[in-house]
């Protein structure tokens, strides 16, 4: 592969599709087929353009929020919520990759995405994103109008506000945390068609969780983000001020996570054993953040990222209460009288 009008010598870079040395060389000329790139099917490209693993984790989060609110399980409801949730996230990711296609080509972690590697055209990606938007919003609207509204807000904020702000200000992360926190509470709203203290609490838990998670990732990939011109760290540097903000948001995530045990969050309740579990897991995460503040190395950032990525605090509030709720739902559905108080 060579680059038209490229002034650097020699120019033998196979990826990204734009020469990383001479950015005026915009047109790519293929002299010989790139045999190192395997031929991939439509499903593989679709998986990458929609970020399937991320989308599935979002679907799980939304379904968990639904199960916390539901008195009886409707599998058609879960199907529509899963379809709408995946389409919503997939559309946002596809739009994002269309908008950032030139910048993606500059970074190691994104240079192999479908658009920079020309495995899908920009026009095709836009069509996929648009169709997913329609599919997602229609699916969510069938569940409830408010669910569709929050889905639309999520797509708009992610693509039209968060994405362009990433190269302008670190406040982009704050904006991006809003659509990132919507799915957990979306499940609750889809069941009740109302937004109150319960979905608000779920929203705040996931909102605060995203900062230590994302900033630890940005700490690890800071050099790569700088190649793309992204301003992701709150101070622009891997310093103690950034680490201090990570500690602050981790602390507030912990506080919000245990609040339901006080009985002040409506129907969203947390048992004492579950609250103890949440508290302990939150303290461990806080310790990881403190270690990052103390040492400031990539090893500490990776440790915090891995712990946060496991969703330890989020899952610890879901699992104990979801087990109880699911048992109750199944018992009600089957008409089985259990030998303990539900």
XYZ file of C-alpha atoms in Angstrom:
342
model
C 0.000 0.000 0.000
C 1.289 3.470 -0.833
C -0.215 6.924 -0.323
C -0.915 9.335 -3.157
C 1.184 12.524 -2.966
C 2.854 11.347 0.232
C 6.096 13.266 0.868
C 7.570 10.985 3.511
C 10.227 8.465 2.397
C 9.762 5.585 2.474
C 6.000 5.220 2.900
C 5.352 1.554 3.521
C 2.724 1.733 6.220
C -0.152 -0.696 5.718
C -2.416 0.749 8.399
C -3.981 3.196 9.044
C -5.399 4.129 5.637
C -4.081 7.699 5.967
C -0.353 8.234 6.180
C 0.436 9.038 9.861
C 3.439 11.172 8.861
C 2.123 13.234 5.968
C -1.542 14.007 6.690
C -1.914 15.756 3.306
C -1.773 12.336 1.656
C -5.458 11.578 1.775
C -5.996 9.245 -1.167
C -5.034 5.618 -0.771
C -3.814 3.706 -3.804
C -3.706 -0.076 -3.526
C -0.814 -1.379 -5.615
C -1.348 -4.995 -4.571
C -4.137 -6.663 -2.620
C -3.592 -6.617 1.115
C -3.444 -10.349 1.762
C -2.831 -9.846 5.465
C -6.389 -8.612 5.944
C -8.782 -11.581 6.106
C -12.006 -11.452 4.168
C -14.783 -10.894 6.652
C -18.501 -11.325 6.335
C -21.288 -8.863 6.869
C -22.033 -10.193 10.358
C -18.457 -9.631 11.507
C -18.489 -6.049 10.261
C -21.916 -5.502 11.853
C -20.564 -6.840 15.140
C -17.667 -4.377 15.041
C -19.594 -1.323 13.835
C -22.171 -1.779 16.627
C -19.603 -2.893 19.260
C -21.522 -6.065 20.039
C -19.893 -6.875 23.381
C -20.555 -3.390 24.724
C -24.111 -3.449 23.388
C -24.832 -6.812 25.016
C -23.561 -5.548 28.382
C -25.909 -2.570 28.034
C -28.809 -4.916 27.251
C -28.010 -6.926 30.376
C -28.019 -3.740 32.437
C -31.390 -2.652 31.035
C -32.944 -6.098 31.628
C -31.641 -6.044 35.209
C -33.361 -2.694 35.760
C -36.581 -4.158 34.347
C -36.435 -7.195 36.644
C -35.988 -4.922 39.659
C -39.232 -3.151 38.770
C -41.333 -6.032 37.427
C -43.837 -7.937 39.555
C -44.345 -10.511 36.815
C -42.019 -11.339 33.959
C -43.092 -10.692 30.390
C -40.694 -12.373 27.990
C -42.053 -10.319 25.106
C -41.170 -7.223 27.182
C -37.621 -8.534 27.690
C -37.316 -9.270 23.978
C -38.425 -5.774 22.964
C -36.228 -4.172 25.618
C -33.220 -6.213 24.467
C -33.877 -5.451 20.801
C -34.433 -1.759 21.456
C -31.448 -1.521 23.801
C -29.076 -3.200 21.377
C -30.311 -1.103 18.463
C -29.975 2.087 20.516
C -26.363 1.354 21.506
C -25.486 -0.028 18.079
C -26.796 3.083 16.345
C -24.829 5.362 18.682
C -21.619 3.405 18.083
C -22.117 3.351 14.308
C -22.765 7.108 14.181
C -19.705 7.631 16.378
C -17.474 5.633 14.033
C -18.763 7.566 11.025
C -18.030 10.907 12.681
C -14.588 9.868 13.965
C -13.449 7.799 10.975
C -10.452 10.036 10.213
C -9.369 10.221 13.850
C -9.859 6.482 14.343
C -7.292 5.894 11.607
C -4.651 7.668 13.701
C -4.973 5.597 16.871
C -3.699 2.084 17.449
C -6.808 0.939 19.296
C -9.202 2.064 16.546
C -7.190 1.860 13.310
C -8.625 -1.577 12.504
C -12.263 -0.530 12.778
C -14.437 -1.258 9.723
C -14.515 2.253 8.217
C -10.773 3.118 8.450
C -9.922 -0.283 6.946
C -12.525 0.192 4.181
C -14.425 -2.966 5.069
C -17.575 -0.873 5.011
C -18.283 2.448 3.355
C -19.282 5.541 5.278
C -22.616 5.558 3.467
C -23.354 1.949 4.423
C -22.443 2.647 8.042
C -24.807 5.631 8.062
C -27.614 3.493 6.675
C -27.045 0.873 9.375
C -26.992 3.554 12.092
C -30.188 5.136 10.799
C -32.054 1.843 10.518
C -30.956 0.835 14.017
C -32.156 4.196 15.350
C -35.614 3.653 13.907
C -35.752 0.020 15.019
C -34.578 0.880 18.521
C -36.950 3.767 19.101
C -39.964 1.879 17.715
C -39.184 -1.136 19.920
C -38.819 1.043 23.001
C -41.949 3.057 22.172
C -43.994 -0.151 22.122
C -42.922 -0.652 25.738
C -43.688 2.918 26.789
C -43.357 6.452 25.381
C -40.966 7.546 28.133
C -38.675 4.619 27.361
C -38.431 5.725 23.736
C -37.840 9.324 24.839
C -34.879 8.349 27.023
C -33.562 6.179 24.198
C -33.713 9.135 21.812
C -31.998 11.395 24.366
C -29.236 8.818 24.757
C -28.545 8.573 21.025
C -28.628 12.358 20.595
C -26.283 13.125 23.497
C -23.798 10.428 22.530
C -23.555 11.288 18.835
C -24.314 15.012 18.696
C -22.781 16.281 21.940
C -20.335 13.798 23.483
C -18.615 12.725 20.253
C -17.748 16.222 18.905
C -16.812 17.475 22.383
C -14.099 14.813 22.796
C -11.610 16.885 20.798
C -12.619 20.154 22.471
C -12.889 19.677 26.238
C -12.498 17.008 28.938
C -16.093 17.855 29.932
C -17.057 15.490 27.133
C -16.680 12.632 29.618
C -19.271 14.219 31.896
C -21.693 14.535 28.978
C -20.953 10.995 27.822
C -21.690 9.624 31.278
C -25.345 10.665 30.860
C -26.235 8.350 27.946
C -23.956 5.766 29.550
C -26.072 5.804 32.713
C -29.465 5.646 30.993
C -29.693 1.876 30.232
C -29.803 0.669 33.863
C -32.745 2.902 34.710
C -34.288 2.404 31.257
C -35.446 -1.074 32.227
C -37.304 0.302 35.235
C -38.916 3.051 33.169
C -39.961 0.541 30.500
C -41.998 -1.327 33.123
C -43.513 1.649 34.937
C -43.544 4.363 32.221
C -42.539 6.814 34.925
C -39.336 8.438 36.137
C -39.072 8.745 39.902
C -36.662 8.191 42.753
C -36.107 4.523 41.867
C -34.835 4.902 38.277
C -33.135 8.132 39.338
C -31.102 6.201 41.899
C -30.178 3.534 39.356
C -29.118 6.299 36.984
C -26.883 7.964 39.578
C -25.152 4.702 40.514
C -24.150 4.012 36.936
C -23.390 7.689 36.274
C -20.779 7.959 39.030
C -19.349 4.515 38.251
C -18.358 5.573 34.750
C -15.777 8.175 35.822
C -13.278 5.878 37.588
C -13.880 3.303 34.865
C -13.293 5.618 31.918
C -10.563 7.795 33.401
C -8.510 4.733 34.330
C -8.873 3.628 30.691
C -7.896 7.106 29.481
C -4.886 6.988 31.834
C -3.699 3.813 30.104
C -4.394 5.068 26.576
C -3.477 8.724 27.009
C -0.751 8.685 24.347
C -3.065 7.002 21.862
C -5.886 9.449 22.597
C -3.475 12.336 22.043
C -2.729 11.010 18.547
C -6.404 11.441 17.759
C -6.600 14.820 19.470
C -9.000 13.600 22.174
C -9.082 15.398 25.517
C -10.258 12.673 27.894
C -8.459 13.200 31.220
C -10.037 15.911 33.435
C -6.803 17.897 33.812
C -5.313 16.803 30.496
C -2.545 14.996 32.376
C -1.908 11.763 34.246
C -1.354 13.591 37.523
C -2.571 13.625 41.109
C -5.350 16.097 40.304
C -6.837 13.626 37.859
C -6.410 10.789 40.368
C -8.096 12.913 43.032
C -11.157 13.334 40.826
C -11.247 9.581 40.287
C -11.266 9.126 44.068
C -14.056 11.677 44.474
C -16.360 10.045 41.917
C -15.611 6.576 43.307
C -16.597 7.762 46.775
C -19.902 9.219 45.572
C -20.626 6.050 43.612
C -20.204 4.107 46.840
C -22.476 6.453 48.778
C -25.268 6.363 46.179
C -25.010 2.569 45.890
C -25.832 1.958 49.563
C -28.520 4.631 49.932
C -31.390 2.201 49.081
C -30.759 0.381 52.380
C -32.129 3.456 54.199
C -35.572 2.948 52.671
C -35.699 6.413 51.129
C -35.604 5.332 47.482
C -39.217 4.256 47.074
C -39.662 0.688 45.893
C -35.955 0.266 45.192
C -34.789 -1.472 48.348
C -31.480 -2.952 49.427
C -31.188 -5.533 52.191
C -28.601 -5.108 54.931
C -26.468 -8.068 53.726
C -26.518 -6.665 50.202
C -25.637 -3.191 51.505
C -22.651 -4.639 53.377
C -21.540 -6.387 50.185
C -21.923 -3.197 48.165
C -20.037 -1.224 50.803
C -17.128 -3.647 50.948
C -16.819 -3.832 47.182
C -16.956 -0.058 46.979
C -14.229 0.303 49.577
C -11.987 -2.043 47.593
C -12.561 0.058 44.484
C -11.753 3.174 46.480
C -8.492 1.571 47.607
C -7.554 0.944 43.988
C -8.218 4.622 43.258
C -6.052 5.651 46.225
C -3.229 3.453 44.956
C -3.432 5.209 41.599
C -3.182 8.553 43.398
C -0.164 7.339 45.370
C 1.847 5.641 42.614
C 0.346 7.040 39.392
C 1.543 4.187 37.204
C -0.072 2.242 34.385
C -0.110 -0.851 36.569
C -2.352 0.894 39.111
C -4.574 2.351 36.380
C -5.009 -1.091 34.825
C -5.864 -2.635 38.195
C -8.555 0.002 38.779
C -9.886 -0.429 35.246
C -10.139 -4.204 35.599
C -11.943 -3.897 38.908
C -14.320 -1.257 37.597
C -14.826 -3.124 34.337
C -16.091 -6.127 36.226
C -18.960 -3.935 37.401
C -18.323 -5.226 40.904
C -20.228 -2.493 42.689
C -23.068 -2.352 40.182
C -23.488 -6.112 40.066
C -23.351 -6.454 43.855
C -26.449 -4.301 44.160
C -28.217 -6.143 41.351
C -27.508 -9.754 42.181
C -28.711 -10.146 45.802
C -31.936 -8.255 45.190
C -32.497 -9.710 41.724
C -32.266 -13.253 43.120
C -35.020 -12.451 45.583
C -37.115 -10.666 42.941
C -36.714 -13.414 40.332
C -37.641 -16.080 42.895
C -40.770 -14.128 43.731
C -41.674 -13.658 40.073
C -41.236 -17.341 39.259
C -43.244 -18.373 42.302
C -46.060 -16.014 41.351
C -45.981 -17.121 37.730
C -46.154 -20.815 38.575
C -48.527 -20.378 41.483
C -46.086 -22.051 43.869
C -46.348 -21.184 47.557
C -42.893 -20.916 49.036
C -42.104 -21.705 52.614
C -40.657 -18.297 53.396
C -41.853 -14.730 53.313
C -41.575 -13.074 49.898
